[in-house]
Amino acid sequence: MWPGCASVLGWLLLLQAAPHVAGGRPCNAKDFGHGSLVCACSAAYCDTLDPVVLPAPGTYVKYESSKAGKRLERSEGSFQSNAETPDFHLTLDTAQRYQKVKGFGGSVTDSAAINIQSLSKEAQSHLLRSYFSEEGIEYNLVRVPMASTDFSVRLYTYADAEGDFELKHFNLTEEDTRMKIPILQAAQAVAKRPLSLYASPWTSPVWMKTNGAMTGRGTLKGNPGDKYHKAWAKYFIRFLDEYAKHNLTFWAVTAGNEPTAGEIVFYPFQCLGFSPEHQRDFIAQDLGPALANSSHRNVQLIILDDQRVMLPYWAQVVRPHGGSALPHNSSALPHSGSQGLALFSSQVLKDPVAASYISGIGIHWYLDFLAPIDLTLSITHHLFPNYFLLSTEASTGSYFWEPRVVLGGWDRGSKYSHSILTDLNNYVTGWTDWNLALDLQGGPNWSKNYVDSPVIVDSSKDVFYKQPMFYHMGHFSKFIPEGSQRVGLAVSKKCRRCDLEHTAFLRPDGAVVLVVLNRSPMDVSFGISDPRVGFIEATAPSDSIQTFLWKQPA
């Protein structure tokens, strides 16, 4: 199940010693008949990218990927000073400053780890370098599940001994020590900058739960402040302690994956239900103090970690918390519907004690079609400007009417970029994909809840395929490093037929990054104006994404 795990040191040495390619290697393109290409990688060969080098003043570099087959293809050009401005153009305004970026990345689930370790050492090295190194797309965010998820091959937690309130029998499992931890160490070894890890639990041990099961409708027994809640808070600390023994420290934890799932009868995957009041009081009385009084006091706490559909009424129904809260299991509390969802984060952040422990709000993308972004994320930011917004999970092929894995599906990459662009333009600070790698079926997965992934592994051939989603992610993750700040980008006029989507950032090194997505079936001519540098005449080919990069005068 865990091939090649015995020699973690040897694997790390192989990753470190792998030759750095002087020039990027081209895609080994394969067409599976789904509209676009994948890039095939093996032990012997994998496409690579050059490290990002800023162009000379007055020039720019452009990276382009397209349905027609380009994959982060690099070209260069020069700004013009007296070009005729087309009707449709984008004008940079660095005086307008918005949110700063945390980063981009994916999740090391048990399923992802199984697939990565099913490859030969050399192919594993290519896969991790593709994601994390300068010759790849330079992910810097990694979500790490705390114990099992639906993307595991069995159901387990770290403290399954009945009534172990002191967690004396808390132990990491082989999924951690032989799979996830070696992969995280290897990823950090090839990354140029420190990775920001954040952890999310799906369920508590069943002996802590009202329904005595990992799945289905259930929450923690008792009430915030009692022995069950103290033990669950301690569980977070023990997880952080154990990973620290392997030199892996965490930037953040979420209070729990999709807390509203645990309010759904017969919910089929691991879950732990929380109402907003329950999570608020658990953070104020248990989890917040546990983190603050531990050696992990600098670990940031993220609430929600659930669908953004919960945010539309955040502003309208919120009232400052006052008086006594209803019990968290009160039948008076709504468990479904927009009003109940709306209460979630408002009840948490409007409480000053709970809010003092919280840093950010995590969102998932699965129900985005129910919640217009301009009525959700921007409103939330303006109401709670001191809390960052972070997209913590997304995957394609998850709806029952969709095929699970589509090798070469361009539209799935475009959906990623569309989500990232709209999120970034509405104050989101980063975007996290779900599984780093899955098999040809979209698993393995104990619940047969298969989905797609930017990397698909065929272990029978010792190959993996980098999907269009992988390259769409790279248009952001490689060029918009942590600390970049979104800046103004004025549009000359509404181009109804163009349907271009775009965003601009000022990097910490002073360079400008502009990303342009064209999801339409026709080429679109447009201009880019930087008043401090000049003008670029550009064309966005049909079904393409472009990233422009240039220096501004000092």
GROMACS .gro file of C-alpha atoms in nm, residues 150-319:
model
  170
  150ASP     CA    1  -1.392   1.043   0.211
  151PHE     CA    2  -1.062   1.040   0.019
  152SER     CA    3  -0.919   0.767   0.242
  153VAL     CA    4  -0.945   0.391   0.205
  154ARG     CA    5  -1.073   0.341   0.560
  155LEU     CA    6  -1.244   0.538   0.837
  156TYR     CA    7  -1.028   0.627   1.137
  157THR     CA    8  -0.934   0.901   1.383
  158TYR     CA    9  -0.628   0.943   1.604
  159ALA     CA   10  -0.806   0.870   1.935
  160ASP     CA   11  -1.048   0.582   1.888
  161ALA     CA   12  -1.009   0.446   2.245
  162GLU     CA   13  -1.346   0.490   2.416
  163GLY     CA   14  -1.355   0.761   2.685
  164ASP     CA   15  -0.993   0.871   2.644
  165PHE     CA   16  -1.057   1.232   2.749
  166GLU     CA   17  -0.689   1.292   2.825
  167LEU     CA   18  -0.597   1.150   2.481
  168LYS     CA   19  -0.339   0.919   2.635
  169HIS     CA   20  -0.384   0.685   2.339
  170PHE     CA   21  -0.366   0.957   2.073
  171ASN     CA   22  -0.147   0.835   1.787
  172LEU     CA   23  -0.082   0.931   1.429
  173THR     CA   24  -0.144   0.646   1.185
  174GLU     CA   25   0.056   0.492   0.902
  175GLU     CA   26  -0.130   0.724   0.667
  176ASP     CA   27   0.056   1.008   0.839
  177THR     CA   28   0.395   0.858   0.923
  178ARG     CA   29   0.446   0.658   0.606
  179MET     CA   30   0.250   0.865   0.355
  180LYS     CA   31   0.154   1.227   0.421
  181ILE     CA   32   0.452   1.327   0.634
  182PRO     CA   33   0.720   1.197   0.391
  183ILE     CA   34   0.540   1.368   0.102
  184LEU     CA   35   0.516   1.699   0.289
  185GLN     CA   36   0.886   1.678   0.381
  186ALA     CA   37   0.978   1.603   0.022
  187ALA     CA   38   0.761   1.888  -0.109
  188GLN     CA   39   0.926   2.133   0.131
  189ALA     CA   40   1.270   2.006   0.025
  190VAL     CA   41   1.215   2.111  -0.338
  191ALA     CA   42   1.022   2.434  -0.270
  192LYS     CA   43   1.206   2.763  -0.295
  193ARG     CA   44   1.007   2.917  -0.009
  194PRO     CA   45   0.856   2.769   0.309
  195LEU     CA   46   0.522   2.599   0.253
  196SER     CA   47   0.219   2.717   0.450
  197LEU     CA   48   0.042   2.409   0.583
  198TYR     CA   49  -0.308   2.420   0.725
  199ALA     CA   50  -0.503   2.135   0.880
  200SER     CA   51  -0.873   2.046   0.879
  201PRO     CA   52  -1.054   1.774   1.076
  202TRP     CA   53  -1.354   1.594   0.924
  203THR     CA   54  -1.484   1.420   1.236
  204SER     CA   55  -1.407   1.365   1.601
  205PRO     CA   56  -1.374   1.013   1.745
  206VAL     CA   57  -1.718   0.850   1.754
  207TRP     CA   58  -1.724   0.826   2.134
  208MET     CA   59  -1.733   1.206   2.144
  209LYS     CA   60  -2.033   1.226   1.907
  210THR     CA   61  -2.407   1.234   1.968
  211ASN     CA   62  -2.479   0.975   1.698
  212GLY     CA   63  -2.185   0.745   1.774
  213ALA     CA   64  -2.081   0.732   1.409
  214MET     CA   65  -1.833   0.910   1.182
  215THR     CA   66  -2.100   0.975   0.917
  216GLY     CA   67  -2.456   1.101   0.939
  217ARG     CA   68  -2.610   1.377   1.147
  218GLY     CA   69  -2.416   1.423   1.468
  219THR     CA   70  -2.223   1.674   1.673
  220LEU     CA   71  -2.015   1.675   1.991
  221LYS     CA   72  -2.181   1.549   2.304
  222GLY     CA   73  -2.246   1.793   2.584
  223ASN     CA   74  -2.191   2.166   2.566
  224PRO     CA   75  -1.895   2.401   2.507
  225GLY     CA   76  -1.665   2.410   2.807
  226ASP     CA   77  -1.730   2.050   2.911
  227LYS     CA   78  -1.500   1.747   2.896
  228TYR     CA   79  -1.602   1.648   2.543
  229HIS     CA   80  -1.526   1.991   2.402
  230LYS     CA   81  -1.202   2.019   2.599
  231ALA     CA   82  -1.092   1.681   2.465
  232TRP     CA   83  -1.178   1.779   2.106
  233ALA     CA   84  -0.980   2.103   2.142
  234LYS     CA   85  -0.689   1.906   2.287
  235TYR     CA   86  -0.707   1.676   1.981
  236PHE     CA   87  -0.603   1.974   1.763
  237ILE     CA   88  -0.306   2.046   1.988
  238ARG     CA   89  -0.193   1.685   1.992
  239PHE     CA   90  -0.206   1.671   1.611
  240LEU     CA   91   0.012   1.983   1.588
  241ASP     CA   92   0.248   1.841   1.852
  242GLU     CA   93   0.295   1.513   1.665
  243TYR     CA   94   0.359   1.676   1.328
  244ALA     CA   95   0.608   1.916   1.490
  245LYS     CA   96   0.813   1.610   1.592
  246HIS     CA   97   0.865   1.557   1.217
  247ASN     CA   98   0.972   1.921   1.165
  248LEU     CA   99   0.638   2.011   1.011
  249THR     CA  100   0.474   2.321   1.154
  250PHE     CA  101   0.140   2.464   1.054
  251TRP     CA  102   0.037   2.812   0.948
  252ALA     CA  103  -0.331   2.755   1.032
  253VAL     CA  104  -0.608   2.514   1.127
  254THR     CA  105  -0.974   2.526   1.034
  255ALA     CA  106  -1.231   2.466   1.306
  256GLY     CA  107  -1.372   2.178   1.103
  257ASN     CA  108  -1.449   2.076   0.747
  258GLU     CA  109  -1.804   2.163   0.634
  259PRO     CA  110  -1.974   2.190   0.974
  260THR     CA  111  -2.321   2.208   0.819
  261ALA     CA  112  -2.275   1.860   0.666
  262GLY     CA  113  -2.309   1.715   1.015
  263GLU     CA  114  -2.658   1.866   1.035
  264ILE     CA  115  -2.776   1.650   0.742
  265VAL     CA  116  -2.952   1.322   0.820
  266PHE     CA  117  -2.777   1.021   0.660
  267TYR     CA  118  -2.486   1.236   0.540
  268PRO     CA  119  -2.264   0.974   0.367
  269PHE     CA  120  -1.912   1.099   0.452
  270GLN     CA  121  -1.719   1.180   0.770
  271CYS     CA  122  -1.854   1.495   0.930
  272LEU     CA  123  -1.904   1.678   1.260
  273GLY     CA  124  -2.202   1.912   1.283
  274PHE     CA  125  -2.186   2.260   1.431
  275SER     CA  126  -2.443   2.535   1.439
  276PRO     CA  127  -2.293   2.885   1.437
  277GLU     CA  128  -2.366   2.932   1.805
  278HIS     CA  129  -2.207   2.600   1.890
  279GLN     CA  130  -1.890   2.674   1.694
  280ARG     CA  131  -1.873   3.025   1.839
  281ASP     CA  132  -1.886   2.896   2.195
  282PHE     CA  133  -1.650   2.605   2.125
  283ILE     CA  134  -1.392   2.851   1.991
  284ALA     CA  135  -1.443   3.099   2.276
  285GLN     CA  136  -1.433   2.843   2.556
  286ASP     CA  137  -1.224   2.555   2.424
  287LEU     CA  138  -1.034   2.568   2.095
  288GLY     CA  139  -0.924   2.932   2.111
  289PRO     CA  140  -0.780   2.909   2.464
  290ALA     CA  141  -0.623   2.568   2.388
  291LEU     CA  142  -0.428   2.715   2.095
  292ALA     CA  143  -0.343   3.036   2.282
  293ASN     CA  144  -0.205   2.846   2.580
  294SER     CA  145  -0.001   2.599   2.376
  295SER     CA  146   0.328   2.618   2.189
  296HIS     CA  147   0.112   2.665   1.877
  297ARG     CA  148  -0.026   3.002   1.980
  298ASN     CA  149   0.081   3.155   1.647
  299VAL     CA  150  -0.123   2.906   1.444
  300GLN     CA  151  -0.410   3.095   1.283
  301LEU     CA  152  -0.769   2.979   1.318
  302ILE     CA  153  -1.007   2.968   1.021
  303ILE     CA  154  -1.383   2.933   1.062
  304LEU     CA  155  -1.656   2.811   0.827
  305ASP     CA  156  -1.450   2.596   0.582
  306ASP     CA  157  -1.780   2.543   0.403
  307GLN     CA  158  -1.992   2.673   0.113
  308ARG     CA  159  -2.002   3.046   0.044
  309VAL     CA  160  -2.380   3.022   0.010
  310MET     CA  161  -2.371   3.080   0.385
  311LEU     CA  162  -2.249   3.433   0.334
  312PRO     CA  163  -2.526   3.621   0.140
  313TYR     CA  164  -2.726   3.725   0.444
  314TRP     CA  165  -2.425   3.766   0.667
  315ALA     CA  166  -2.469   4.141   0.662
  316GLN     CA  167  -2.850   4.156   0.666
  317VAL     CA  168  -2.933   3.923   0.955
  318VAL     CA  169  -2.632   3.982   1.179
  319ARG     CA  170  -2.691   4.142   1.514
   0.00000   0.00000   0.00000
